[in-house]
Amino acid sequence: MDSRQAQISKVSAVGIAANVVLVIFKAVIGMIIGSIAIVTDALNNLADAFSSVVTMIGAKLAAKAPDRKHPYGYGQIEYLSSMAIGMLILYTGVSSFVDSFEKILHPELARYDTAAIVIIVAGIAVKILLGRYFKKRGREIGSEALTASGADASLDALVSSSILVGAAVTLLWNVSIDGWIGIGIALLILKSGIDVIRDSVSHIIGERIPAEEAKELKAEIEAHPRVLGAYDLILNRYGPELTIGSVHIQVPDEMTAPEIDALSREISGPLFTDHNIVMTVGIYAANEKTPEARKILKRVHELTAKNEDVLQVHGFYVDEVNRQVSFDLVLDFNTTDREKIRENLRSTLEKEFPGYSFSIVEDADFSD
């Protein structure tokens, strides 16, 4: 964590230095030539500098060691710092919109000169490089805040390009579209802020595991010879550095407790060392060998295949001695009549297989 925090601080320091230089030059040039668009862009760069400061502080706080009150650590503070960056961007957007609107009501022709054009072009180049650098390092380090700053910097390059267009219009036709360009910039800034906040909130709420990641993890688990299937994969992320999850595996019912214990360790060990996931492994016992068990399972699949709300059946087990059948039913999140589906299925099966009782557990569609 210390190494990661140092890397984030180093990248953020580069962003702070670059943005402060841009703020000084753009603010001075913008005020001298009377361009609200350039001044607005300078304010946007100032917000970016503050964003990098917030990123540094967030990384430092997120690196705090777990304690009794917060046993999962403080990693999610990074998502909160991303939210703070988003709010700062929103404030900048609103302020820029107001200033630009005033410029539309009371237009003044900006006096673009060579120095102004050079500053605008230099700003575009710097922002393109910063955007690529931030996004690349953000992905490498696993920093949501750095990635957000990179996306914002790339947007800033587009914003500065629009100012260049406005300057060309003024120089060629002696017409001011400065205020309108400022409005456009403000709207782009507002959208960027909303996107950053939305993504941060989504991470804090808890997002679905990416399909490719879920499939790769299940394939790795199912590669073990005695694992007949992997189900109910759940991952809870407590910041970029800590993921805690659970998964159910189906194994032959003749396996002993020591064998199951050894298998669960064989699975959870590499998941931690290779993927940094603290995984709890649950067990489903498989006993589909008898004709009676296969007959019941086949009928369950026939009945559930007719219902598009049923995504999967797993954890199937038949206790022929006590005449009990249990299995899990995965239903689509959009299903509204969940209880009705389970009760209809249970009723049908108990009529077709008299003497058996059916325990149907509803599972959520947590992962692909």
CSV table of N, CA and C in Angstrom, one decimal, residues 36-37 40 100 104 112 159 161-167 169 177-187:
chain,number,residue,atom,x,y,z
A,36,ILE,N,-13.4,35.1,-22.3
A,36,ILE,CA,-14.1,34.4,-21.2
A,36,ILE,C,-13.8,32.9,-21.4
A,37,ALA,N,-13.7,32.4,-22.7
A,37,ALA,CA,-13.5,31.0,-22.9
A,37,ALA,C,-12.2,30.6,-22.3
A,40,THR,N,-12.3,30.7,-18.5
A,40,THR,CA,-13.1,29.5,-18.1
A,40,THR,C,-12.3,28.3,-18.1
A,100,SER,N,-20.1,32.5,-18.7
A,100,SER,CA,-20.2,32.5,-20.2
A,100,SER,C,-21.6,33.1,-20.6
A,104,ILE,N,-22.5,36.2,-23.2
A,104,ILE,CA,-23.4,36.2,-24.3
A,104,ILE,C,-24.3,37.4,-24.2
A,112,TYR,N,-7.3,38.3,-29.9
A,112,TYR,CA,-6.4,37.2,-30.0
A,112,TYR,C,-5.1,37.6,-30.6
A,159,VAL,N,-11.9,20.6,-25.1
A,159,VAL,CA,-12.3,21.9,-24.7
A,159,VAL,C,-11.4,23.0,-25.3
A,161,SER,N,-9.4,22.8,-27.7
A,161,SER,CA,-9.5,22.8,-29.2
A,161,SER,C,-10.7,23.6,-29.7
A,162,SER,N,-11.8,23.6,-28.9
A,162,SER,CA,-13.0,24.5,-29.3
A,162,SER,C,-12.6,25.9,-29.1
A,163,ILE,N,-11.8,26.3,-28.2
A,163,ILE,CA,-11.4,27.7,-28.0
A,163,ILE,C,-10.5,28.1,-29.2
A,164,LEU,N,-9.7,27.2,-29.7
A,164,LEU,CA,-8.9,27.5,-30.9
A,164,LEU,C,-9.8,27.8,-32.1
A,165,VAL,N,-10.9,27.0,-32.2
A,165,VAL,CA,-11.9,27.3,-33.3
A,165,VAL,C,-12.5,28.7,-33.1
A,166,GLY,N,-12.8,29.0,-31.9
A,166,GLY,CA,-13.4,30.3,-31.6
A,166,GLY,C,-12.4,31.4,-32.0
A,167,ALA,N,-11.2,31.2,-31.7
A,167,ALA,CA,-10.2,32.2,-32.0
A,167,ALA,C,-10.0,32.4,-33.5
A,169,VAL,N,-12.4,31.9,-35.7
A,169,VAL,CA,-13.6,32.6,-36.2
A,169,VAL,C,-13.5,34.1,-36.0
A,177,ILE,N,-17.7,34.5,-30.8
A,177,ILE,CA,-18.6,33.3,-30.4
A,177,ILE,C,-18.0,32.8,-29.0
A,178,ASP,N,-17.3,33.7,-28.4
A,178,ASP,CA,-16.6,33.3,-27.1
A,178,ASP,C,-17.5,32.8,-26.1
A,179,GLY,N,-18.6,33.6,-25.9
A,179,GLY,CA,-19.6,33.2,-24.8
A,179,GLY,C,-20.2,31.8,-25.1
A,180,TRP,N,-20.6,31.6,-26.4
A,180,TRP,CA,-21.2,30.3,-26.7
A,180,TRP,C,-20.2,29.2,-26.6
A,181,ILE,N,-18.9,29.4,-26.9
A,181,ILE,CA,-17.9,28.3,-26.7
A,181,ILE,C,-17.8,28.1,-25.2
A,182,GLY,N,-17.8,29.2,-24.4
A,182,GLY,CA,-17.8,29.0,-22.9
A,182,GLY,C,-18.9,28.2,-22.4
A,183,ILE,N,-20.1,28.4,-23.0
A,183,ILE,CA,-21.3,27.6,-22.6
A,183,ILE,C,-21.1,26.1,-22.9
A,184,GLY,N,-20.5,25.9,-24.1
A,184,GLY,CA,-20.3,24.5,-24.5
A,184,GLY,C,-19.2,23.8,-23.6
A,185,ILE,N,-18.2,24.6,-23.3
A,185,ILE,CA,-17.2,24.1,-22.4
A,185,ILE,C,-17.8,23.8,-21.0
A,186,ALA,N,-18.6,24.7,-20.5
A,186,ALA,CA,-19.3,24.5,-19.2
A,186,ALA,C,-20.1,23.2,-19.2
A,187,LEU,N,-20.9,23.0,-20.3
A,187,LEU,CA,-21.7,21.8,-20.4
A,187,LEU,C,-20.9,20.5,-20.4
